[in-house]
Amino acid sequence: MTFIPDIGAIAAFTLAALILTITPGPDMTLFIGRTLSEGRPAGFAAMLGATCGVVVHTTLAAVGISALIAASPEAFAVLKVGGALYLAFLAFQAVRYGSSFNLDAAGGKRHSLLSNWLTGVGINLLNPKIILFFVTFLPSFVSAGDPHAGGKLFFFGIYFILIAVPLSCVMILAADRFSAALKRRPKIMRGLDWLFASVFSTFAVSMLLTRGR
């Protein structure tokens, strides 16, 4: 199977993928926030949506389209502004329809599983840092002259998902376990709403400062 990298490359990538997975980002903030505010199913839906976004980026990286986007200042600028605006919108949503408003069945705004999934997809598709990750990080584990480079890039992308999903599930289950106790303390939940909004806003500003090359 020519698309499988050597064991040394896989070992190095595994360590890097583990570190990247536990590093907080917009997607982690989203699915943990949705778990705390709407329960485990909402968190899993958002996480699966973010995972689908990674699948798209993996496919684009394997065929070279992501590199073309990152190399185009105009395309990268549009993606960067779009991603920043999307995160700013999520920050507004966190404050406007925060967790503390969901304590009653009739109160607050709840999202359907499809809506949570689509939000997860969008948060990764519109994140230029995800593109930079797949353009600059994945290729470092593949030789430029390798005729099977495309297949190996796709292998690493799928392998990254296999590492990230179980860890994300653990985070969601842990958040769900503590959500009931937190919901009995509306002030704490409201503080988390503002915390998530601050994180989204920080990532939005960071996106605007991201350089394409």
PDB file of C-alpha atoms in Angstrom:
ATOM      1  CA  MET A   1       0.000   0.000   0.000  1.00  0.00           C
ATOM      2  CA  THR A   2       2.004   2.888  -1.356  1.00  0.00           C
ATOM      3  CA  PHE A   3      -0.127   5.560   0.308  1.00  0.00           C
ATOM      4  CA  ILE A   4       1.001   4.540   3.825  1.00  0.00           C
ATOM      5  CA  PRO A   5       4.002   6.598   5.064  1.00  0.00           C
ATOM      6  CA  ASP A   6       6.948   5.001   6.858  1.00  0.00           C
ATOM      7  CA  ILE A   7       6.706   4.285  10.585  1.00  0.00           C
ATOM      8  CA  GLY A   8       9.060   7.136  11.507  1.00  0.00           C
ATOM      9  CA  ALA A   9       6.870   9.719   9.776  1.00  0.00           C
ATOM     10  CA  ILE A  10       3.742   8.244  11.357  1.00  0.00           C
ATOM     11  CA  ALA A  11       5.291   8.353  14.849  1.00  0.00           C
ATOM     12  CA  ALA A  12       6.367  11.993  14.444  1.00  0.00           C
ATOM     13  CA  PHE A  13       2.978  12.974  13.059  1.00  0.00           C
ATOM     14  CA  THR A  14       1.173  11.185  15.899  1.00  0.00           C
ATOM     15  CA  LEU A  15       3.002  13.252  18.512  1.00  0.00           C
ATOM     16  CA  ALA A  16       2.362  16.494  16.636  1.00  0.00           C
ATOM     17  CA  ALA A  17      -1.324  15.614  16.080  1.00  0.00           C
ATOM     18  CA  LEU A  18      -1.838  14.878  19.781  1.00  0.00           C
ATOM     19  CA  ILE A  19      -0.394  18.260  20.728  1.00  0.00           C
ATOM     20  CA  LEU A  20      -2.470  20.071  18.104  1.00  0.00           C
ATOM     21  CA  THR A  21      -5.678  18.319  19.160  1.00  0.00           C
ATOM     22  CA  ILE A  22      -5.460  19.362  22.807  1.00  0.00           C
ATOM     23  CA  THR A  23      -4.516  22.937  21.877  1.00  0.00           C
ATOM     24  CA  PRO A  24      -7.653  25.130  22.254  1.00  0.00           C
ATOM     25  CA  GLY A  25      -9.130  26.485  19.047  1.00  0.00           C
ATOM     26  CA  PRO A  26     -12.437  27.795  17.693  1.00  0.00           C
ATOM     27  CA  ASP A  27     -13.753  24.292  17.004  1.00  0.00           C
ATOM     28  CA  MET A  28     -12.980  23.038  20.527  1.00  0.00           C
ATOM     29  CA  THR A  29     -14.557  26.153  22.007  1.00  0.00           C
ATOM     30  CA  LEU A  30     -17.660  25.540  19.901  1.00  0.00           C
ATOM     31  CA  PHE A  31     -18.357  21.916  20.761  1.00  0.00           C
ATOM     32  CA  ILE A  32     -17.544  22.286  24.451  1.00  0.00           C
ATOM     33  CA  GLY A  33     -19.709  25.403  24.630  1.00  0.00           C
ATOM     34  CA  ARG A  34     -22.619  23.656  22.903  1.00  0.00           C
ATOM     35  CA  THR A  35     -22.226  20.667  25.231  1.00  0.00           C
ATOM     36  CA  LEU A  36     -22.453  22.873  28.307  1.00  0.00           C
ATOM     37  CA  SER A  37     -25.393  24.868  27.002  1.00  0.00           C
ATOM     38  CA  GLU A  38     -27.437  22.263  25.122  1.00  0.00           C
ATOM     39  CA  GLY A  39     -26.160  18.854  26.140  1.00  0.00           C
ATOM     40  CA  ARG A  40     -24.061  16.016  24.816  1.00  0.00           C
ATOM     41  CA  PRO A  41     -25.882  15.507  21.460  1.00  0.00           C
ATOM     42  CA  ALA A  42     -25.343  19.162  20.504  1.00  0.00           C
ATOM     43  CA  GLY A  43     -21.646  18.888  21.362  1.00  0.00           C
ATOM     44  CA  PHE A  44     -21.216  15.727  19.316  1.00  0.00           C
ATOM     45  CA  ALA A  45     -23.079  17.271  16.366  1.00  0.00           C
ATOM     46  CA  ALA A  46     -20.811  20.339  16.394  1.00  0.00           C
ATOM     47  CA  MET A  47     -17.717  18.141  16.720  1.00  0.00           C
ATOM     48  CA  LEU A  48     -18.775  15.919  13.808  1.00  0.00           C
ATOM     49  CA  GLY A  49     -19.398  19.035  11.713  1.00  0.00           C
ATOM     50  CA  ALA A  50     -15.902  20.315  12.474  1.00  0.00           C
ATOM     51  CA  THR A  51     -14.565  16.877  11.547  1.00  0.00           C
ATOM     52  CA  CYS A  52     -16.347  17.036   8.186  1.00  0.00           C
ATOM     53  CA  GLY A  53     -14.665  20.381   7.618  1.00  0.00           C
ATOM     54  CA  VAL A  54     -11.306  18.692   8.219  1.00  0.00           C
ATOM     55  CA  VAL A  55     -12.212  15.977   5.676  1.00  0.00           C
ATOM     56  CA  VAL A  56     -12.867  18.684   3.083  1.00  0.00           C
ATOM     57  CA  HIS A  57      -9.541  20.388   3.814  1.00  0.00           C
ATOM     58  CA  THR A  58      -7.748  17.027   3.708  1.00  0.00           C
ATOM     59  CA  THR A  59      -9.170  16.326   0.256  1.00  0.00           C
ATOM     60  CA  LEU A  60      -8.309  19.817  -0.996  1.00  0.00           C
ATOM     61  CA  ALA A  61      -4.766  19.556   0.369  1.00  0.00           C
ATOM     62  CA  ALA A  62      -4.283  16.172  -1.291  1.00  0.00           C
ATOM     63  CA  VAL A  63      -5.187  17.573  -4.705  1.00  0.00           C
ATOM     64  CA  GLY A  64      -3.292  20.829  -4.189  1.00  0.00           C
ATOM     65  CA  ILE A  65      -6.192  23.285  -4.153  1.00  0.00           C
ATOM     66  CA  SER A  66      -5.517  24.496  -0.610  1.00  0.00           C
ATOM     67  CA  ALA A  67      -1.986  25.488  -1.605  1.00  0.00           C
ATOM     68  CA  LEU A  68      -3.375  27.558  -4.465  1.00  0.00           C
ATOM     69  CA  ILE A  69      -5.780  29.349  -2.107  1.00  0.00           C
ATOM     70  CA  ALA A  70      -3.053  30.083   0.423  1.00  0.00           C
ATOM     71  CA  ALA A  71      -0.769  31.366  -2.351  1.00  0.00           C
ATOM     72  CA  SER A  72      -3.407  33.802  -3.641  1.00  0.00           C
ATOM     73  CA  PRO A  73      -3.475  37.001  -1.546  1.00  0.00           C
ATOM     74  CA  GLU A  74      -6.977  37.859  -2.757  1.00  0.00           C
ATOM     75  CA  ALA A  75      -8.482  34.430  -2.042  1.00  0.00           C
ATOM     76  CA  PHE A  76      -6.763  34.213   1.318  1.00  0.00           C
ATOM     77  CA  ALA A  77      -7.933  37.711   2.300  1.00  0.00           C
ATOM     78  CA  VAL A  78     -11.556  36.876   1.460  1.00  0.00           C
ATOM     79  CA  LEU A  79     -11.356  33.638   3.447  1.00  0.00           C
ATOM     80  CA  LYS A  80      -9.678  35.403   6.351  1.00  0.00           C
ATOM     81  CA  VAL A  81     -12.286  38.155   6.613  1.00  0.00           C
ATOM     82  CA  GLY A  82     -15.132  35.665   6.175  1.00  0.00           C
ATOM     83  CA  GLY A  83     -13.750  33.434   8.932  1.00  0.00           C
ATOM     84  CA  ALA A  84     -13.241  36.374  11.296  1.00  0.00           C
ATOM     85  CA  LEU A  85     -16.797  37.614  10.729  1.00  0.00           C
ATOM     86  CA  TYR A  86     -18.156  34.116  11.317  1.00  0.00           C
ATOM     87  CA  LEU A  87     -16.329  33.846  14.653  1.00  0.00           C
ATOM     88  CA  ALA A  88     -17.514  37.326  15.621  1.00  0.00           C
ATOM     89  CA  PHE A  89     -21.059  36.161  14.895  1.00  0.00           C
ATOM     90  CA  LEU A  90     -20.547  33.113  17.139  1.00  0.00           C
ATOM     91  CA  ALA A  91     -19.225  35.407  19.884  1.00  0.00           C
ATOM     92  CA  PHE A  92     -22.402  37.502  19.610  1.00  0.00           C
ATOM     93  CA  GLN A  93     -24.518  34.335  19.731  1.00  0.00           C
ATOM     94  CA  ALA A  94     -22.717  33.151  22.870  1.00  0.00           C
ATOM     95  CA  VAL A  95     -23.575  36.382  24.679  1.00  0.00           C
ATOM     96  CA  ARG A  96     -27.029  36.949  23.210  1.00  0.00           C
ATOM     97  CA  TYR A  97     -28.297  33.353  23.489  1.00  0.00           C
ATOM     98  CA  GLY A  98     -25.944  32.091  26.180  1.00  0.00           C
ATOM     99  CA  SER A  99     -26.077  28.981  28.300  1.00  0.00           C
ATOM    100  CA  SER A 100     -27.735  30.695  31.229  1.00  0.00           C
ATOM    101  CA  PHE A 101     -30.783  31.329  29.047  1.00  0.00           C
ATOM    102  CA  ASN A 102     -31.245  27.602  28.421  1.00  0.00           C
ATOM    103  CA  LEU A 103     -32.063  26.550  31.965  1.00  0.00           C
ATOM    104  CA  ASP A 104     -35.752  26.340  31.192  1.00  0.00           C
ATOM    105  CA  ALA A 105     -37.177  24.288  28.366  1.00  0.00           C
ATOM    106  CA  ALA A 106     -39.076  27.250  27.005  1.00  0.00           C
ATOM    107  CA  GLY A 107     -36.299  29.759  27.477  1.00  0.00           C
ATOM    108  CA  GLY A 108     -33.374  30.692  25.315  1.00  0.00           C
ATOM    109  CA  LYS A 109     -32.476  29.699  21.817  1.00  0.00           C
ATOM    110  CA  ARG A 110     -31.647  26.075  21.185  1.00  0.00           C
ATOM    111  CA  HIS A 111     -30.109  24.763  17.995  1.00  0.00           C
ATOM    112  CA  SER A 112     -31.137  21.687  16.052  1.00  0.00           C
ATOM    113  CA  LEU A 113     -28.575  18.930  15.578  1.00  0.00           C
ATOM    114  CA  LEU A 114     -28.332  19.930  11.917  1.00  0.00           C
ATOM    115  CA  SER A 115     -27.699  23.535  12.881  1.00  0.00           C
ATOM    116  CA  ASN A 116     -24.955  22.465  15.300  1.00  0.00           C
ATOM    117  CA  TRP A 117     -23.412  20.253  12.620  1.00  0.00           C
ATOM    118  CA  LEU A 118     -23.469  23.037  10.023  1.00  0.00           C
ATOM    119  CA  THR A 119     -21.891  25.451  12.519  1.00  0.00           C
ATOM    120  CA  GLY A 120     -19.110  22.935  13.099  1.00  0.00           C
ATOM    121  CA  VAL A 121     -18.543  22.559   9.366  1.00  0.00           C
ATOM    122  CA  GLY A 122     -18.449  26.307   8.883  1.00  0.00           C
ATOM    123  CA  ILE A 123     -16.078  27.004  11.744  1.00  0.00           C
ATOM    124  CA  ASN A 124     -13.387  24.847  10.102  1.00  0.00           C
ATOM    125  CA  LEU A 125     -14.114  25.598   6.453  1.00  0.00           C
ATOM    126  CA  LEU A 126     -13.814  29.344   7.117  1.00  0.00           C
ATOM    127  CA  ASN A 127     -10.685  29.093   9.260  1.00  0.00           C
ATOM    128  CA  PRO A 128      -7.591  30.140   7.250  1.00  0.00           C
ATOM    129  CA  LYS A 129      -5.359  28.692   9.956  1.00  0.00           C
ATOM    130  CA  ILE A 130      -6.791  25.261   9.149  1.00  0.00           C
ATOM    131  CA  ILE A 131      -5.764  25.756   5.520  1.00  0.00           C
ATOM    132  CA  LEU A 132      -2.292  26.856   6.584  1.00  0.00           C
ATOM    133  CA  PHE A 133      -2.081  23.754   8.774  1.00  0.00           C
ATOM    134  CA  PHE A 134      -2.841  21.456   5.863  1.00  0.00           C
ATOM    135  CA  VAL A 135      -0.644  23.419   3.448  1.00  0.00           C
ATOM    136  CA  THR A 136       2.459  23.820   5.620  1.00  0.00           C
ATOM    137  CA  PHE A 137       2.215  21.065   8.231  1.00  0.00           C
ATOM    138  CA  LEU A 138       1.072  17.950   6.373  1.00  0.00           C
ATOM    139  CA  PRO A 139       3.519  18.313   3.440  1.00  0.00           C
ATOM    140  CA  SER A 140       6.453  18.371   5.871  1.00  0.00           C
ATOM    141  CA  PHE A 141       5.882  14.644   6.404  1.00  0.00           C
ATOM    142  CA  VAL A 142       5.927  13.824   2.678  1.00  0.00           C
ATOM    143  CA  SER A 143       8.805  14.039   0.223  1.00  0.00           C
ATOM    144  CA  ALA A 144       8.284  16.590  -2.526  1.00  0.00           C
ATOM    145  CA  GLY A 145       9.377  14.078  -5.160  1.00  0.00           C
ATOM    146  CA  ASP A 146       7.215  11.235  -3.862  1.00  0.00           C
ATOM    147  CA  PRO A 147       4.872  10.071  -6.649  1.00  0.00           C
ATOM    148  CA  HIS A 148       2.418   8.936  -3.975  1.00  0.00           C
ATOM    149  CA  ALA A 149       2.470  12.251  -2.077  1.00  0.00           C
ATOM    150  CA  GLY A 150      -1.243  12.907  -2.652  1.00  0.00           C
ATOM    151  CA  GLY A 151      -2.248   9.570  -1.180  1.00  0.00           C
ATOM    152  CA  LYS A 152       0.025  10.028   1.809  1.00  0.00           C
ATOM    153  CA  LEU A 153      -1.353  13.517   2.471  1.00  0.00           C
ATOM    154  CA  PHE A 154      -4.853  12.091   2.470  1.00  0.00           C
ATOM    155  CA  PHE A 155      -3.707   9.289   4.791  1.00  0.00           C
ATOM    156  CA  PHE A 156      -2.284  11.815   7.278  1.00  0.00           C
ATOM    157  CA  GLY A 157      -5.462  13.891   7.149  1.00  0.00           C
ATOM    158  CA  ILE A 158      -7.669  10.890   7.924  1.00  0.00           C
ATOM    159  CA  TYR A 159      -5.194   9.697  10.552  1.00  0.00           C
ATOM    160  CA  PHE A 160      -5.393  13.117  12.204  1.00  0.00           C
ATOM    161  CA  ILE A 161      -9.177  12.703  12.418  1.00  0.00           C
ATOM    162  CA  LEU A 162      -8.780   9.249  13.984  1.00  0.00           C
ATOM    163  CA  ILE A 163      -6.604  10.834  16.673  1.00  0.00           C
ATOM    164  CA  ALA A 164      -8.696  13.969  17.195  1.00  0.00           C
ATOM    165  CA  VAL A 165     -12.190  12.440  17.357  1.00  0.00           C
ATOM    166  CA  PRO A 166     -11.648  10.151  20.405  1.00  0.00           C
ATOM    167  CA  LEU A 167      -9.941  12.963  22.321  1.00  0.00           C
ATOM    168  CA  SER A 168     -12.754  15.350  21.401  1.00  0.00           C
ATOM    169  CA  CYS A 169     -15.316  12.788  22.572  1.00  0.00           C
ATOM    170  CA  VAL A 170     -13.583  12.605  25.957  1.00  0.00           C
ATOM    171  CA  MET A 171     -13.731  16.404  26.237  1.00  0.00           C
ATOM    172  CA  ILE A 172     -17.447  16.426  25.366  1.00  0.00           C
ATOM    173  CA  LEU A 173     -18.266  13.667  27.876  1.00  0.00           C
ATOM    174  CA  ALA A 174     -16.301  15.486  30.588  1.00  0.00           C
ATOM    175  CA  ALA A 175     -18.079  18.764  29.826  1.00  0.00           C
ATOM    176  CA  ASP A 176     -21.467  17.015  29.846  1.00  0.00           C
ATOM    177  CA  ARG A 177     -20.686  15.431  33.200  1.00  0.00           C
ATOM    178  CA  PHE A 178     -20.159  18.817  34.817  1.00  0.00           C
ATOM    179  CA  SER A 179     -22.881  20.678  32.914  1.00  0.00           C
ATOM    180  CA  ALA A 180     -25.698  19.796  35.347  1.00  0.00           C
ATOM    181  CA  ALA A 181     -23.736  21.149  38.306  1.00  0.00           C
ATOM    182  CA  LEU A 182     -22.793  24.274  36.382  1.00  0.00           C
ATOM    183  CA  LYS A 183     -26.367  24.932  35.274  1.00  0.00           C
ATOM    184  CA  ARG A 184     -27.413  25.112  38.897  1.00  0.00           C
ATOM    185  CA  ARG A 185     -25.135  28.153  39.087  1.00  0.00           C
ATOM    186  CA  PRO A 186     -26.421  30.612  36.457  1.00  0.00           C
ATOM    187  CA  LYS A 187     -23.721  33.161  37.250  1.00  0.00           C
ATOM    188  CA  ILE A 188     -21.007  30.643  36.446  1.00  0.00           C
ATOM    189  CA  MET A 189     -22.739  29.694  33.196  1.00  0.00           C
ATOM    190  CA  ARG A 190     -23.071  33.344  32.278  1.00  0.00           C
ATOM    191  CA  GLY A 191     -19.386  33.787  32.979  1.00  0.00           C
ATOM    192  CA  LEU A 192     -18.678  30.867  30.615  1.00  0.00           C
ATOM    193  CA  ASP A 193     -20.798  32.544  27.945  1.00  0.00           C
ATOM    194  CA  TRP A 194     -18.577  35.611  28.132  1.00  0.00           C
ATOM    195  CA  LEU A 195     -15.477  33.411  28.239  1.00  0.00           C
ATOM    196  CA  PHE A 196     -16.494  31.596  25.050  1.00  0.00           C
ATOM    197  CA  ALA A 197     -17.377  34.916  23.413  1.00  0.00           C
ATOM    198  CA  SER A 198     -13.951  36.273  24.361  1.00  0.00           C
ATOM    199  CA  VAL A 199     -12.210  33.205  22.922  1.00  0.00           C
ATOM    200  CA  PHE A 200     -14.144  33.453  19.656  1.00  0.00           C
ATOM    201  CA  SER A 201     -13.353  37.166  19.447  1.00  0.00           C
ATOM    202  CA  THR A 202      -9.667  36.538  20.118  1.00  0.00           C
ATOM    203  CA  PHE A 203      -9.503  33.957  17.358  1.00  0.00           C
ATOM    204  CA  ALA A 204     -11.335  36.357  15.028  1.00  0.00           C
ATOM    205  CA  VAL A 205      -8.691  39.035  15.609  1.00  0.00           C
ATOM    206  CA  SER A 206      -5.956  36.417  15.260  1.00  0.00           C
ATOM    207  CA  MET A 207      -7.390  35.367  11.894  1.00  0.00           C
ATOM    208  CA  LEU A 208      -7.254  38.929  10.624  1.00  0.00           C
ATOM    209  CA  LEU A 209      -3.581  39.042  11.568  1.00  0.00           C
ATOM    210  CA  THR A 210      -2.792  35.711   9.909  1.00  0.00           C
ATOM    211  CA  ARG A 211      -0.420  35.992   6.980  1.00  0.00           C
ATOM    212  CA  GLY A 212      -0.900  33.863   3.939  1.00  0.00           C
ATOM    213  CA  ARG A 213       2.814  33.302   3.499  1.00  0.00           C
TER     214      ARG A 213
END
